[in-house]
Coordinates of C-alpha atoms in Angstrom, one line a residue:
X1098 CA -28.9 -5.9 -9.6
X1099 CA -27.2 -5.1 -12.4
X1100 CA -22.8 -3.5 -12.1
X1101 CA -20.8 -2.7 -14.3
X1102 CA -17.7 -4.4 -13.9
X1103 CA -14.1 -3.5 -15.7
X1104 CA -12.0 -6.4 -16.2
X1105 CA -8.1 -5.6 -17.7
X1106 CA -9.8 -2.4 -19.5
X1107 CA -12.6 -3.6 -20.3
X1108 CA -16.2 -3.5 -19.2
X1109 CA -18.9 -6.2 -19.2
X1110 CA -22.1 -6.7 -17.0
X1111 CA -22.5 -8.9 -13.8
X1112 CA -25.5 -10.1 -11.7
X1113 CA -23.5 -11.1 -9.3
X1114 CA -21.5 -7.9 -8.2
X1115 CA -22.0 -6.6 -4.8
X1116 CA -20.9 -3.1 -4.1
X1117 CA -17.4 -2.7 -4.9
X1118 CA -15.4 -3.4 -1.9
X1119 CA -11.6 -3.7 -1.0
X1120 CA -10.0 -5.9 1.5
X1121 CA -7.7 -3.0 2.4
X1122 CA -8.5 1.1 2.5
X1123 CA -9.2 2.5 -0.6
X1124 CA -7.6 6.2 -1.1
X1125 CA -10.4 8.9 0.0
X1126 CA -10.8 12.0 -1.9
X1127 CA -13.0 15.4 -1.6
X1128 CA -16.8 15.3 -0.4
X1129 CA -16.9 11.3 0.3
X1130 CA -13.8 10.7 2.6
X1131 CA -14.5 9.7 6.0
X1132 CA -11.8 10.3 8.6
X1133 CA -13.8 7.7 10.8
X1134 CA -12.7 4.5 8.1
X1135 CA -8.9 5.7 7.1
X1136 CA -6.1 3.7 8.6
X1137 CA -3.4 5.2 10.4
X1138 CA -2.0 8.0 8.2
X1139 CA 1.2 7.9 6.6
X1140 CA 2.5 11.1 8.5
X1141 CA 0.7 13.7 10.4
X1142 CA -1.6 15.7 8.6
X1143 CA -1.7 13.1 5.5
X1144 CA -4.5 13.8 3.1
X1145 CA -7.2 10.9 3.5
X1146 CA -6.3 10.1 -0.6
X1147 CA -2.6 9.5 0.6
X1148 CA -3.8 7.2 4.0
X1149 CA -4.2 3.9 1.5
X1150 CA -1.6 1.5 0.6
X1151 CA -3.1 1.3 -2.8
X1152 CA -1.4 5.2 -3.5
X1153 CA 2.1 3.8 -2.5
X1154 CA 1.4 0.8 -4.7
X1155 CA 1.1 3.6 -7.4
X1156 CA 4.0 5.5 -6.2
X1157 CA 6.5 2.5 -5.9
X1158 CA 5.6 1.4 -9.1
X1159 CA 6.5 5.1 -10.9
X1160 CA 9.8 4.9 -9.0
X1161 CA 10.5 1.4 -10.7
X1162 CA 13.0 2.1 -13.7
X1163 CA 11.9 -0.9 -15.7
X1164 CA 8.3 0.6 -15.9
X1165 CA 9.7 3.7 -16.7
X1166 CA 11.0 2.4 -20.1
X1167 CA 8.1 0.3 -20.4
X1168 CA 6.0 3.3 -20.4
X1169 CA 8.4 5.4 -22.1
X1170 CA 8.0 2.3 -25.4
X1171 CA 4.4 2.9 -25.2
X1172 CA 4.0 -0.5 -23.5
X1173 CA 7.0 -2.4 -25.3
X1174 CA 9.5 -3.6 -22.6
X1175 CA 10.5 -5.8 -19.4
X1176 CA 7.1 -4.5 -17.4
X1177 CA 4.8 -5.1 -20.9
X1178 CA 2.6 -7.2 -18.8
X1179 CA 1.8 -5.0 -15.8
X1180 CA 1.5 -2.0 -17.6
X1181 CA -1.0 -3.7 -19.9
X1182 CA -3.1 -3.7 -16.7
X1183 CA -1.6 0.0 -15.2
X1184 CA -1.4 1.6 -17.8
X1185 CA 1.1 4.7 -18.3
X1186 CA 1.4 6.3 -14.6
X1187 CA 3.4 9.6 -16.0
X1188 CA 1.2 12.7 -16.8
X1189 CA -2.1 12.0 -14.5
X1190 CA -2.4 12.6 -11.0
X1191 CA -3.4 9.7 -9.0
X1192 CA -6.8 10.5 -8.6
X1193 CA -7.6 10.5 -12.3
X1194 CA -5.3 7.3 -12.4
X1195 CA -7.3 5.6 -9.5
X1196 CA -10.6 6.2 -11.4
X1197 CA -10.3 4.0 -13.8
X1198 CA -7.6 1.4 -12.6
X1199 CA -10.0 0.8 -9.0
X1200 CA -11.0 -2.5 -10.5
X1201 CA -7.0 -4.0 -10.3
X1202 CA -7.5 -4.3 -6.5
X1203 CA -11.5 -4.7 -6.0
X1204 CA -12.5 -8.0 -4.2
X1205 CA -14.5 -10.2 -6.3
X1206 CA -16.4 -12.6 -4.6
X1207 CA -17.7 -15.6 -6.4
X1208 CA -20.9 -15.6 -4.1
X1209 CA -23.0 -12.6 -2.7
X1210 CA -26.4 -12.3 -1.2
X1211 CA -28.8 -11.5 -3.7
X1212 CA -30.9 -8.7 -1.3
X1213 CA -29.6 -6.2 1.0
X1214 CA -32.6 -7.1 3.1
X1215 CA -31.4 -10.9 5.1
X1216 CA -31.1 -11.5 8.5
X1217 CA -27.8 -11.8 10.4
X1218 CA -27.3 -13.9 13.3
X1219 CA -29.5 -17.1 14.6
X1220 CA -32.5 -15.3 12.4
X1221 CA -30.5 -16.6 9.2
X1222 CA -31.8 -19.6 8.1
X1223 CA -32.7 -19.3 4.4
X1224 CA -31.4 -16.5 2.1
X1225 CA -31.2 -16.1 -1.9
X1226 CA -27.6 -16.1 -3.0
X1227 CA -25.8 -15.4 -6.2
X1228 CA -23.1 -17.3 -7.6
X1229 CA -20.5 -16.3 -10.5
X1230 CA -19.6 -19.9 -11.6
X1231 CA -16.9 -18.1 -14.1
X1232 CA -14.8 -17.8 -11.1
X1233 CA -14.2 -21.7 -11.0
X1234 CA -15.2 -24.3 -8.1
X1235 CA -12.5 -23.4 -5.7
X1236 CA -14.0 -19.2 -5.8
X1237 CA -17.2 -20.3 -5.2
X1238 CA -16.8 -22.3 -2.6
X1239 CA -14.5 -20.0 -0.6
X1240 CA -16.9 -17.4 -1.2
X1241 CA -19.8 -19.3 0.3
X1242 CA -18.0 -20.3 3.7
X1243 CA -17.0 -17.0 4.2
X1244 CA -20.8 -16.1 3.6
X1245 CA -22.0 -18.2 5.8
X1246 CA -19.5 -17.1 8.4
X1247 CA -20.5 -13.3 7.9
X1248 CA -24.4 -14.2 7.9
X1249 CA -23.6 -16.7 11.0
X1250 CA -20.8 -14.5 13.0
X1251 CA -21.8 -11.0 12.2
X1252 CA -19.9 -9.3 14.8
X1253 CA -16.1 -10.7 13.9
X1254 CA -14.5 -9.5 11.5
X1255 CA -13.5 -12.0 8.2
X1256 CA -10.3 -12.7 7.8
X1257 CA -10.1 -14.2 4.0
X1258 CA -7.9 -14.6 1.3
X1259 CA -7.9 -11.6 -1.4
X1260 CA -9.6 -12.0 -4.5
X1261 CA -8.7 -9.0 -6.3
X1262 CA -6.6 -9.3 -9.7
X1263 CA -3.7 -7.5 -7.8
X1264 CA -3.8 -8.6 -4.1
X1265 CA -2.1 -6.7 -1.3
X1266 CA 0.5 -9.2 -0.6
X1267 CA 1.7 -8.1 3.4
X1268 CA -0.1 -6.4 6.0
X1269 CA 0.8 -2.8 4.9
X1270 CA 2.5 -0.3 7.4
X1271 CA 2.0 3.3 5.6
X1272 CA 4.5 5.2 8.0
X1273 CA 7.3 2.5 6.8
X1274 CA 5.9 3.0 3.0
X1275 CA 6.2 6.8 3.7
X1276 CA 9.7 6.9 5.1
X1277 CA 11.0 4.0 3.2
X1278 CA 10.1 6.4 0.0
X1279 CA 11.0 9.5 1.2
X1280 CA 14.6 9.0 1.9
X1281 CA 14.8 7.1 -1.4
X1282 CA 13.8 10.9 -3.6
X1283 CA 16.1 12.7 -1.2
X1284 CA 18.6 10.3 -2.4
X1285 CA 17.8 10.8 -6.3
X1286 CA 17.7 14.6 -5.0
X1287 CA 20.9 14.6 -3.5
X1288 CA 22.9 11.9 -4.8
X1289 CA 26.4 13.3 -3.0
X1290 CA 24.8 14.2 0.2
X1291 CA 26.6 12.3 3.4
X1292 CA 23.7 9.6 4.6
X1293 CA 24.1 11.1 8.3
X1294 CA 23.0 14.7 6.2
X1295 CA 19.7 12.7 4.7
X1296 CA 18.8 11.7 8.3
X1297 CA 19.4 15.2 9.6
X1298 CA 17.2 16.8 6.6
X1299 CA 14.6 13.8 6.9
X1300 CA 14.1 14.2 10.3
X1301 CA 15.1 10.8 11.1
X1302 CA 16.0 10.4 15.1
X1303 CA 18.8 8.4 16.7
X1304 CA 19.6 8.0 20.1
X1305 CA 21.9 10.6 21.2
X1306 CA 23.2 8.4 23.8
X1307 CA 26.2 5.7 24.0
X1308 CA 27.1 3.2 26.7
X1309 CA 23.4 4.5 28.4
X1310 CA 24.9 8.1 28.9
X1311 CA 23.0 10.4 27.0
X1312 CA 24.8 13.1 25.4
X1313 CA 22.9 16.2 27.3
X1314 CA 24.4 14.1 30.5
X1315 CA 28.1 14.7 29.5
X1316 CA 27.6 18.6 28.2
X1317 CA 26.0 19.6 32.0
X1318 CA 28.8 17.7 33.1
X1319 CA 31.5 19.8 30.5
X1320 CA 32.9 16.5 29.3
X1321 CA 33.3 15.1 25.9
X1322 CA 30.9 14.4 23.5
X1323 CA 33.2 13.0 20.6
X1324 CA 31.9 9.1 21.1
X1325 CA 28.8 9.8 21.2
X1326 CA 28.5 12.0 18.0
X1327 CA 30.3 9.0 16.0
X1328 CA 27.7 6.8 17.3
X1329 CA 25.2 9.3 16.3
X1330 CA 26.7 9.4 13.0
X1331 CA 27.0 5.8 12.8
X1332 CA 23.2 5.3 13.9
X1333 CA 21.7 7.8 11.3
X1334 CA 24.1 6.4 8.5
X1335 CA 22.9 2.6 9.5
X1336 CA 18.6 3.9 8.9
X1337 CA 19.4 5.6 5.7
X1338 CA 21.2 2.7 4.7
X1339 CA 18.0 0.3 5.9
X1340 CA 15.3 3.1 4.3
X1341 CA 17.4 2.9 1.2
X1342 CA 17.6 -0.8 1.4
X1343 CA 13.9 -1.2 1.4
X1344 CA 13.1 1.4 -1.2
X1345 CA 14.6 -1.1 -3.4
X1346 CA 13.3 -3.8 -2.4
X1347 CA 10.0 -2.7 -2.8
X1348 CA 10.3 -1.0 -6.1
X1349 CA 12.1 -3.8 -7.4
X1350 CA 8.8 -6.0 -6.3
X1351 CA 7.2 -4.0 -7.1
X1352 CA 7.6 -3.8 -10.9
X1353 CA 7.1 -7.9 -11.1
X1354 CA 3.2 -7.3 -9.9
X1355 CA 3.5 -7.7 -6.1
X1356 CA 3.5 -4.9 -3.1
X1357 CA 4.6 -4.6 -0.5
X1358 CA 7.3 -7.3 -0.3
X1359 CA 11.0 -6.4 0.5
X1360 CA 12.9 -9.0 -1.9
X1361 CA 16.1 -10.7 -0.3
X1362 CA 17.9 -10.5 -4.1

């Protein structure tokens, strides 16, 4: 079985290539998405291309300014090495930037069955298996336990270190990536806007409620609602603040080749 595979731009043949495969969702677009295999979506209504943490990789990383001068330099600048592997992001959609940058997060495991037709199960006994030795010792033998495991264990589900170029590097949540984001362009949009008036335009909910009295309690009863609307205030001002917070975080990381880890500097 012959693949082509693309490695840092380039293309070159392997024999041991399974069908390309990702340990986390790959974006979905037009006849071939499957509603059945996309992870929770990102916000209701979510196109199945948007419902992959690999599209907020890409989004994250066009927010990052460093890459934006990199890419501006044609290359030359503090993000040389990532973008010699991304590329320029600006001026494509990410569907055309997805087609030919796939390979940055494909799993590439050093061993694969050489037939689609094996058994599973106790029926396992002998099968033919392929082995890429150029992915050193350590790959192949990885590769082979988790192998065995799948040809022995069918039914659970592997649990196994990535083995793409550009590994996911936390269990993604797409709603945080989403909001996180969102409120971060609002920002840019509106850089004098009060953070109380981001939450209120971003839909973000606080509880109208202080001391366990809600604030519908005191209006039926015609009393004051003056401490609770400060600790309304205070409450939408505090998760702008923490979206903000993590926006930056992540498109710092970002930028050094790693998603989606909030830094602590």
């Amino acid at each position: 079985m012959l693949e082509l595979v693309e490695s840092r731009g380039q293309r070159h043949r392997s024999r041991s290539r399974p069908a390309q495969t990702f340990k986390h969702a790959p974006p979905q677009f037009g006849l071939y998405a499957t509603v059945n295999k996309a992870p929770n979506p990102p916000y209701r209504g979510a196109p199945l291309w948007k419902c992959s943490v690999f599209y907020y990789w890409w989004q994250y990383l066009r927010y990052n300014p460093d890459y934006q001068d990199t890419c501006a330099n044609g290359g030359v600048g503090p993000c040389a090495e990532i973008y010699a592997d991304f590329g320029n992001l600006y001026g494509q959609t990410f569907q055309a930037w997805w087609q030919t940058h796939d390979y940055l997060f494909e799993e590439k495991p050093a061993a694969a069955l050489a037939s689609d037709n094996h058994p599973f199960g106790e029926a396992a006994q002998i099968v033919d298996v392929q082995i890429d030795v150029s992915l050193g010792a350590e790959a192949v033998e990885r590769s082979l336990k988790e192998l065995h495991a799948q040809l022995l264990f069918p039914d659970r589900k592997a649990l196994y270190r990535s083995a793409a170029t550009y590994p996911v590097a936390r269990r993604p949540v797409l709603t945080n990536l989403h909001r996180h984001l969102a409120v971060y362009k609002c920002r840019l949009r509106h850089p004098e806007l009060p953070d109380e008036d981001i939450a209120d335009h971003m839909g973000l909910n606080a509880a109208e409620q202080a001391n366990g009295i809600s604030r519908s309690y005191l209006q039926r009863l015609g009393h004051s609602t003056r401490e609770i609307d400060i600790e309304l205030r205070r409450a939408k001002r505090k998760a702008v603040q923490h979206d903000l917070r993590c926006a930056h975080q992540l498109i710092t990381a970002v930028g050094q080749g790693v998603f989606p880890v909030r830094t602590t500097g």
